[in-house]
Coordinates of C-alpha atoms and ligand atoms in Angstrom, one line a residue:
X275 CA 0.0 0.0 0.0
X276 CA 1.2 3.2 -0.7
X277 CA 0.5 6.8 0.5
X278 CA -0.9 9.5 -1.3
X279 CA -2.0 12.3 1.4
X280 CA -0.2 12.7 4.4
X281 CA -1.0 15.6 7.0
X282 CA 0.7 16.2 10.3
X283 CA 0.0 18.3 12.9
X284 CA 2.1 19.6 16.0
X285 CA 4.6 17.2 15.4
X286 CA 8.3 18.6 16.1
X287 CA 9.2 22.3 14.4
X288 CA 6.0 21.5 11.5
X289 CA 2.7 22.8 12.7
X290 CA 0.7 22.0 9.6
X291 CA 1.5 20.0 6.7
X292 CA -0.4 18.2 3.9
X293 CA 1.4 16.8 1.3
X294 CA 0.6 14.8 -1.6
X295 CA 3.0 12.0 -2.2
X296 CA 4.3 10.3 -5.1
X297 CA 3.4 6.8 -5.5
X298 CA 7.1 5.7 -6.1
X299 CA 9.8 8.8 -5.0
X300 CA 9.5 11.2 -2.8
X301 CA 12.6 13.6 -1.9
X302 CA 12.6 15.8 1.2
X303 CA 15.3 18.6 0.8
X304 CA 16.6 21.1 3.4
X305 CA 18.8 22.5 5.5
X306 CA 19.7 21.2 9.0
X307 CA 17.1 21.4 11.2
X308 CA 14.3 22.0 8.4
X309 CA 12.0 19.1 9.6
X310 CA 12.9 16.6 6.8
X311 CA 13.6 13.8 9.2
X312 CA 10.5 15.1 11.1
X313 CA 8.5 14.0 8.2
X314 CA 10.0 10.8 7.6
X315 CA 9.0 10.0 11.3
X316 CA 5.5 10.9 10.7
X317 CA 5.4 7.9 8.5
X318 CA 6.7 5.7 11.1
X319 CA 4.6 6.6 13.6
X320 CA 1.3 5.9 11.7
X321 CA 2.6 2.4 11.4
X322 CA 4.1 1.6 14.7
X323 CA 3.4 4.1 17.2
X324 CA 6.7 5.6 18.0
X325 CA 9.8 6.9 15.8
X326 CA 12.7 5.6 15.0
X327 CA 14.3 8.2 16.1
X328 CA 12.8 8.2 20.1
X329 CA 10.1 6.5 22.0
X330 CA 9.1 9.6 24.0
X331 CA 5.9 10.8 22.7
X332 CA 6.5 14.0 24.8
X333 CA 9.7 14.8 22.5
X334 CA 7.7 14.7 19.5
X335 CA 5.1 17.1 20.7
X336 CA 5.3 20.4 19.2
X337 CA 6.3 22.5 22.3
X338 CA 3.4 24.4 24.1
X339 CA 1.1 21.6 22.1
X340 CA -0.6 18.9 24.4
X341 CA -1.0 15.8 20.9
X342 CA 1.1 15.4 18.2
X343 CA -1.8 14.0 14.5
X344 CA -0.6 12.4 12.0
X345 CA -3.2 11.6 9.0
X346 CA -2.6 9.4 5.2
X347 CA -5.0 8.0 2.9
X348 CA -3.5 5.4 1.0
X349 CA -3.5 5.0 -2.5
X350 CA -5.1 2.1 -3.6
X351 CA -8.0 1.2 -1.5
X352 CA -8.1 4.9 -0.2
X353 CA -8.2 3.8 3.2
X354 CA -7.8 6.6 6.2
X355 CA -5.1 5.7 8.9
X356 CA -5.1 8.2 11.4
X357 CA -3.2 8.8 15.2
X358 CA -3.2 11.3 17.5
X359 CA -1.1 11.1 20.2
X360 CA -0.2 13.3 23.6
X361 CA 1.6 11.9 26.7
X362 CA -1.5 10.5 28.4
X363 CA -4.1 10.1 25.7
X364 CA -3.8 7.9 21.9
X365 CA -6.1 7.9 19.5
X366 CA -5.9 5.5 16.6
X367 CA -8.9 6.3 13.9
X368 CA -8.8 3.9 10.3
X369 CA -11.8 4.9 8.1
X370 CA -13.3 7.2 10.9
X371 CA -13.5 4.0 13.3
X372 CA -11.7 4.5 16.2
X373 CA -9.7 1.2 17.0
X374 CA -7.7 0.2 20.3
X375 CA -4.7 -1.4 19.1
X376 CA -1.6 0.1 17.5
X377 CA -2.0 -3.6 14.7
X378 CA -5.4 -1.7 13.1
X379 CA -2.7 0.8 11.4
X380 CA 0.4 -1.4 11.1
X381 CA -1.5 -3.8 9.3
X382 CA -2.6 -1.2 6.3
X383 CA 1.1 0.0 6.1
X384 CA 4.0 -1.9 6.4
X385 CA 7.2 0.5 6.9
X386 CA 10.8 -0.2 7.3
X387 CA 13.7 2.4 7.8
X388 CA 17.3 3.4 7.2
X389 CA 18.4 6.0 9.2
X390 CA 21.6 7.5 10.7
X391 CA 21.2 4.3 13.2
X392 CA 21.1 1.3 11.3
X393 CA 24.4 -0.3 12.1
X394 CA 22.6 -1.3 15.4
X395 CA 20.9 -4.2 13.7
X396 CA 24.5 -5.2 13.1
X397 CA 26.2 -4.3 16.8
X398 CA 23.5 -3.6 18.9
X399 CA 21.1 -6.0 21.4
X400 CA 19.5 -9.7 19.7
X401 CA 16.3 -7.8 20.7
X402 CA 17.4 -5.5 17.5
X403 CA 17.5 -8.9 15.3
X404 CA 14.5 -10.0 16.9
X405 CA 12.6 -6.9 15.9
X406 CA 13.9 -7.3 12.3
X407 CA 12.5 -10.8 11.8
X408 CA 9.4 -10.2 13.7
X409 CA 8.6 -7.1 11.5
X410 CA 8.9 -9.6 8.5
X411 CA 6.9 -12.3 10.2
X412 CA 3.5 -10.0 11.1
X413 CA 3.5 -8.7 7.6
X414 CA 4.0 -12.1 6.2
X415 CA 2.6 -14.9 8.1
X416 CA -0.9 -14.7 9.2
X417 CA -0.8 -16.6 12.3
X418 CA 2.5 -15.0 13.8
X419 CA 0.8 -12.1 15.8
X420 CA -1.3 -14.7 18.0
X421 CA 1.2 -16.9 18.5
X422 CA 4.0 -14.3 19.1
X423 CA 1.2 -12.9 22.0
X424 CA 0.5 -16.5 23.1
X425 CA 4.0 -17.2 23.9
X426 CA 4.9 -13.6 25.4
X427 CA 1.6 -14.3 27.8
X428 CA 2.7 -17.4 28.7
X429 CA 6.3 -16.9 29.1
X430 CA 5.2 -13.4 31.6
X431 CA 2.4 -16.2 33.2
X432 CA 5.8 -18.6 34.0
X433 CA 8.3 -16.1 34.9
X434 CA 5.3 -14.9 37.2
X435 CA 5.3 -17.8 38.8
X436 CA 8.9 -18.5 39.1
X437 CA 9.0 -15.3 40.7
X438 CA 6.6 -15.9 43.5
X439 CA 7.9 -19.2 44.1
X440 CA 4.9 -21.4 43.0
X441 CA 6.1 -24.3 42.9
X442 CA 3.4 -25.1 40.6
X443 CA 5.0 -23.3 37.1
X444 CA 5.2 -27.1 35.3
X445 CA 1.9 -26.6 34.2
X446 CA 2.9 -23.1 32.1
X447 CA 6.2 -25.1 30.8
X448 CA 4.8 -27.4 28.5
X449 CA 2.8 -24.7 26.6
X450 CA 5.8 -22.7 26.6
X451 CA 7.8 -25.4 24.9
X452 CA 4.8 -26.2 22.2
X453 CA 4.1 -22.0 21.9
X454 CA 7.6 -21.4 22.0
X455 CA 8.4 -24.0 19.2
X456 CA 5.6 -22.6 17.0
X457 CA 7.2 -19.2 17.1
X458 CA 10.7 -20.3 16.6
X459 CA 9.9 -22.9 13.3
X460 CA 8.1 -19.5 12.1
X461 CA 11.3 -17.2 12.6
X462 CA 13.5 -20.1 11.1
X463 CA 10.9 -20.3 8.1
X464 CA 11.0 -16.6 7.5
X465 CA 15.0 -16.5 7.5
X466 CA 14.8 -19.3 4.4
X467 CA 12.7 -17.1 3.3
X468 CA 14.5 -13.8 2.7
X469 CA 18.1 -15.7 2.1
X470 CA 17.7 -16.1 -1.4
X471 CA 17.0 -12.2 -1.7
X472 CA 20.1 -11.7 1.2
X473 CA 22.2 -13.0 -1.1
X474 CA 21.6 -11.6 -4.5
X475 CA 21.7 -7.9 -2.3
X476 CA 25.2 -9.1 -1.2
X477 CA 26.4 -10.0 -4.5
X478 CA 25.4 -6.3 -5.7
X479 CA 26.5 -4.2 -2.5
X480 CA 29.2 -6.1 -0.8
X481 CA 30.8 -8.7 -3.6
X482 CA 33.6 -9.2 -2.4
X483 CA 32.7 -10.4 1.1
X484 CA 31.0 -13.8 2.1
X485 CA 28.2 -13.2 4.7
X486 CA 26.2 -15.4 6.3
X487 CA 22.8 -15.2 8.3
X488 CA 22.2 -18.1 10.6
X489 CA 19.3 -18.2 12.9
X490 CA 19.7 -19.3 16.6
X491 CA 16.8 -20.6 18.4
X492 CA 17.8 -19.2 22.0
X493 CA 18.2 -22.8 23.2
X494 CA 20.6 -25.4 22.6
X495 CA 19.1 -26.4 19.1
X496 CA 20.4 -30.7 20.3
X497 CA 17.8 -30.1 22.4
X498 CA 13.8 -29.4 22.5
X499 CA 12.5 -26.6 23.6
X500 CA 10.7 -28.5 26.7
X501 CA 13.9 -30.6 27.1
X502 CA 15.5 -27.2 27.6
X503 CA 13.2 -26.0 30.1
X504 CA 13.0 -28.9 32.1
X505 CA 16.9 -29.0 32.3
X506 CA 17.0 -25.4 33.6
X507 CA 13.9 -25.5 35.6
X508 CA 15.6 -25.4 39.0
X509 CA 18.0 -22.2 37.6
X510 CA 15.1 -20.5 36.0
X511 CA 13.7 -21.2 39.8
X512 CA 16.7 -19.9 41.7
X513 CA 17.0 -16.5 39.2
X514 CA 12.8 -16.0 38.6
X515 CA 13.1 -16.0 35.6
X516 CA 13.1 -18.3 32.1
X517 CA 16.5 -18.4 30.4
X518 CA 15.5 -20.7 27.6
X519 CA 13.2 -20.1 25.0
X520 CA 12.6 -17.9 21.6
X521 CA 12.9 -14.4 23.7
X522 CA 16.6 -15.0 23.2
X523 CA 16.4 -15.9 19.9
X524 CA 19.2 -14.5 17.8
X525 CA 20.2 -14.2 13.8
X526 CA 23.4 -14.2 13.8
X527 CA 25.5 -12.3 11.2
X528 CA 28.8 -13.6 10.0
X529 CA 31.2 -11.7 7.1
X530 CA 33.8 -14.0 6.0
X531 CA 33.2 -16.4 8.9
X532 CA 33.4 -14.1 11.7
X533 CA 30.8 -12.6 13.4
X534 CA 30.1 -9.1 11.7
X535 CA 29.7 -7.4 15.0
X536 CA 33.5 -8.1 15.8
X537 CA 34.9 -7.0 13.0
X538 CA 33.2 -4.6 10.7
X539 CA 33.8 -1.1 10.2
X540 CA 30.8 1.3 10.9
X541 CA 30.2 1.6 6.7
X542 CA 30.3 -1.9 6.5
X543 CA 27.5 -2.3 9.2
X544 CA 25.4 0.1 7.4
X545 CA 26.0 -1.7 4.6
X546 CA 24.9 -5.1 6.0
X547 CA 21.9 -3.3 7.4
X548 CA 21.4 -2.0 4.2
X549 CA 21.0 -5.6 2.1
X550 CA 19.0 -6.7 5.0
X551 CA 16.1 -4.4 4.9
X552 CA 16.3 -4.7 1.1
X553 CA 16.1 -8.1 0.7
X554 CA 13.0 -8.1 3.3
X555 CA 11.4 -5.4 0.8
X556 CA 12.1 -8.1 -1.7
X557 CA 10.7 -10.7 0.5
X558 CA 7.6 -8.8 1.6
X559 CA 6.4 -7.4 -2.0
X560 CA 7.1 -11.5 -3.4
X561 CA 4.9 -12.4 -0.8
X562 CA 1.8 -9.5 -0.5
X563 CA 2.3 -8.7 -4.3
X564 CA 2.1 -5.1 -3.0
X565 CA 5.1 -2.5 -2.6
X566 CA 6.4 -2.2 1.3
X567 CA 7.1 1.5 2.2
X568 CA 11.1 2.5 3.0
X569 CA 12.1 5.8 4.4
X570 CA 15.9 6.5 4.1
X571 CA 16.8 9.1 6.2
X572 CA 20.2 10.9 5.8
X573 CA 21.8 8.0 3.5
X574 CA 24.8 10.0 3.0
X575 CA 26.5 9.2 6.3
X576 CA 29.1 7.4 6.3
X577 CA 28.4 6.0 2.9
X578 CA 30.8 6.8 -0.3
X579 CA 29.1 7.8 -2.9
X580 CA 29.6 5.0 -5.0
X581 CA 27.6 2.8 -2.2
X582 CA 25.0 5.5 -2.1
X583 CA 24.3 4.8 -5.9
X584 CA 24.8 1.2 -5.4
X585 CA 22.0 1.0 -2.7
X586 CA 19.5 4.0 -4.3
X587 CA 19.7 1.6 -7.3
X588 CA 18.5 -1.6 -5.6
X589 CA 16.3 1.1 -3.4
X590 CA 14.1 1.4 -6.8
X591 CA 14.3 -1.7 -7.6
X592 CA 12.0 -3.0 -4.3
X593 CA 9.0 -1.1 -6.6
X594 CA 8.7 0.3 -2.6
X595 CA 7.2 4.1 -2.1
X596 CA 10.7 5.3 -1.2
X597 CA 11.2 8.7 0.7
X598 CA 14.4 10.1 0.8
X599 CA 16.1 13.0 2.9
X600 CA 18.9 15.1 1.5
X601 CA 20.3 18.1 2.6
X602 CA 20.5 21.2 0.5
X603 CA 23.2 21.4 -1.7
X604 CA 24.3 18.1 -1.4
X605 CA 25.7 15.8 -3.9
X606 CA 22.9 13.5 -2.9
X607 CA 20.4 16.1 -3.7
X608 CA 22.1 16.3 -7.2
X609 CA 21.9 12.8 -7.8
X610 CA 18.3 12.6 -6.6
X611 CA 17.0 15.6 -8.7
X612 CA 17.4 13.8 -11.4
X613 CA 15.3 11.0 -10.7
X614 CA 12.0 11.1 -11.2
X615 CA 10.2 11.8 -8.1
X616 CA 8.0 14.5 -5.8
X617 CA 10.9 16.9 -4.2
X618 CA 9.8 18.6 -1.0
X619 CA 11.3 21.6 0.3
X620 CA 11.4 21.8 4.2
X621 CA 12.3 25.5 5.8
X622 CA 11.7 25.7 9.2
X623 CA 9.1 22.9 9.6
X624 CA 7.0 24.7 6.2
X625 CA 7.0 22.8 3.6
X626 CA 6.9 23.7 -0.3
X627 CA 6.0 21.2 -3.4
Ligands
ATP1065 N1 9.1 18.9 20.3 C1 9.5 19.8 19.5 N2 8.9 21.1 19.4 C2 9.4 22.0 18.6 N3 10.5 21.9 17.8 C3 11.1 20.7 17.9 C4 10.7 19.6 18.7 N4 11.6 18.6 18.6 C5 12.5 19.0 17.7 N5 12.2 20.2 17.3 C6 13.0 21.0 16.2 O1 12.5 20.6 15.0 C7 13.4 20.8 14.0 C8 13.4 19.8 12.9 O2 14.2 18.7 13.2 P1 14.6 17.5 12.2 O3 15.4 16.6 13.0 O4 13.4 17.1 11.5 O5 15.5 18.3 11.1 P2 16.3 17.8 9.9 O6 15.8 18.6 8.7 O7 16.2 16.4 9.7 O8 17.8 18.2 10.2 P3 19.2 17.5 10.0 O9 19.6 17.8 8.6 O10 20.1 18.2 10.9 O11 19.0 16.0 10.2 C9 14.7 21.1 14.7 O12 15.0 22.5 14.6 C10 14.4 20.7 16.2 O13 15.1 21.5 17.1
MG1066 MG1 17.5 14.8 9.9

């Protein structure tokens, strides 16, 4: 699905702003502090809530505002998506219907992002990994989201009870293991998945380097998951908590048989990232037959420009709704004005067609 009226309200330095989008390209120029990424994060939030850039509603408040709105109607099926969000109150409207969970908008738009941050998929926490896969999995596999909930209830039901020293928690541990396996055959699945499209991104972006995606389970894979668990039942009993199980589930990146986290430069991680969110474009649009949506804020950094072309060129090639921030003046802002696209220009949080 793809956007073709966005408005925001109160959100950062833009007060008002109603823009209609290009179905493919759409370039926000400006100078620093304009409100280009500002924009960008707009999109994000009417997907998931929060920005990539902070999780603190009250920073993305226009200051002196009490809610931050943020409006699309997408382009095919002209549905309305619609949030408006303050730091005690959210509303989440799609087609004038006001809905409870954050999954009503997520589900009518599916965004991913590259931003000045990406390398953490590479370095940072498993959860990052985990987030990455999971994104893939609630687009793509119907019956994730209930059994990704099942297992997170159950799992907070156990650790509960390990907590309060029940000495009762059995019972939750054999629906953890048969949950818990669900969930982790669907993660494994969904890595098969995308390696195909992993590696034909690789061959284009990073040729000259072997890298390898290998999924760990968060138990010792010899081993079932209940086999696991009863093993560590006593530990899990002494520390409250469960230590085995798909909430330490991993993918594990390796460049030339080492693990990428090790060893590669901050360019190279960006570059990793970069083939990984492609390749789950890939994945998602072979799948829904429908375009994902891919903001790229700031691509210049810490890119040369030779991988900037190299990724804008498999960028297109997604058929995603692609929006791009460069800064004014930029080589990047050459390059891009000669594709065809929407440009936006951003001036102090105003923005001109
Ligand atoms: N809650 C807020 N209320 C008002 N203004 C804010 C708020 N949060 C951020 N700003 C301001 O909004 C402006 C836009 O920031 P944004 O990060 O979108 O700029 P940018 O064009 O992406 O800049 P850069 O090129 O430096 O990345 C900044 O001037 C910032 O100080
Ligand atoms: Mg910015």
């Amino acid at each position: 699905m793809f956007i073709d009226k966005l408005s925001v309200k109160n959100l950062r330095n833009i007060s008002q702003a109603d823009l209609q989008l290009n179905k493919k390209t759409n370039i926000v120029i400006g100078e620093n502090a304009a409100g280009k990424t500002t924009i960008l994060e707009s999109i994000d939030i009417l997907s998931r809530g929060k920005s990539f850039r902070t999780n603190k509603t009250e920073n993305l408040v226009r200051k002196g505002q009490e809610t931050f709105y943020v409006g699309a109607t997408l382009g095919n099926n002209k549905k309305k998506l619609e949030i408006e969000k303050g730091r005690s109150k959210t509303r989440i409207v799609v087609d004038n219907k006001e809905e409870k969970k954050q999954s009503a908008l997520a589900e009518g738009l599916a965004v991913q992002t590259i931003h000045p941050h990406s390398h953490l998929l590479i370095e940072g926490a498993p959860s990052e990994r985990r987030a990455f896969l999971d994104w893939g999995l609630f687009h793509v596999e119907q019956e994730f989201r209930e059994v990704s909930l099942r297992y997170n209830k159950v799992l907070r039901q156990r650790n509960e009870a390990l907590r309060s020293m029940d000495k009762i928690d059995d019972r939750w541990m054999e629906e953890l293991a048969s949950v818990g396996k669900d969930l982790s055959e669907m993660r494994e699945k969904y890595v098969s998945h995308i390696k195909a499209f992993l590696d034909q991104t690789r061959q284009y972006i990073m040729p000259e380097y072997d890298l390898n995606f290998i999924y760990y389970k968060g138990w010792d894979d010899k081993k079932s998951l209940l086999e696991a668990l009863q093993e560590k039942k006593e530990r899990d009993f002494e520390r409250g908590y469960t230590s085995q199980g798909p909430q330490n589930a991993d993918l594990k990146i390796f460049l030339n048989e080492t693990e990428a986290h090790r060893i590669c430069s901050r360019g190279q991680q960006k570059l990793i990232a970069n083939i990984m969110l492609l390749s789950q474009s890939k994945g998602f649009f072979e799948v829904k037959k429908y375009p994902s949506i891919i903001l790229v804020d700031d691509l210049s950094a810490e890119l040369t420009l030779e991988m900037q072309e190299k990724i804008l060129e498999r960028l297109f090639e997604t058929k995603s709704q692609i929006f791009l921030t460069a800064l004014n003046d930029s080589v990047l802002a050459d390059i891009l004005s000669e594709m065809e696209a929407s440009v936006f220009h951003v001036e102090h949080g105003e923005i001109v067609q």
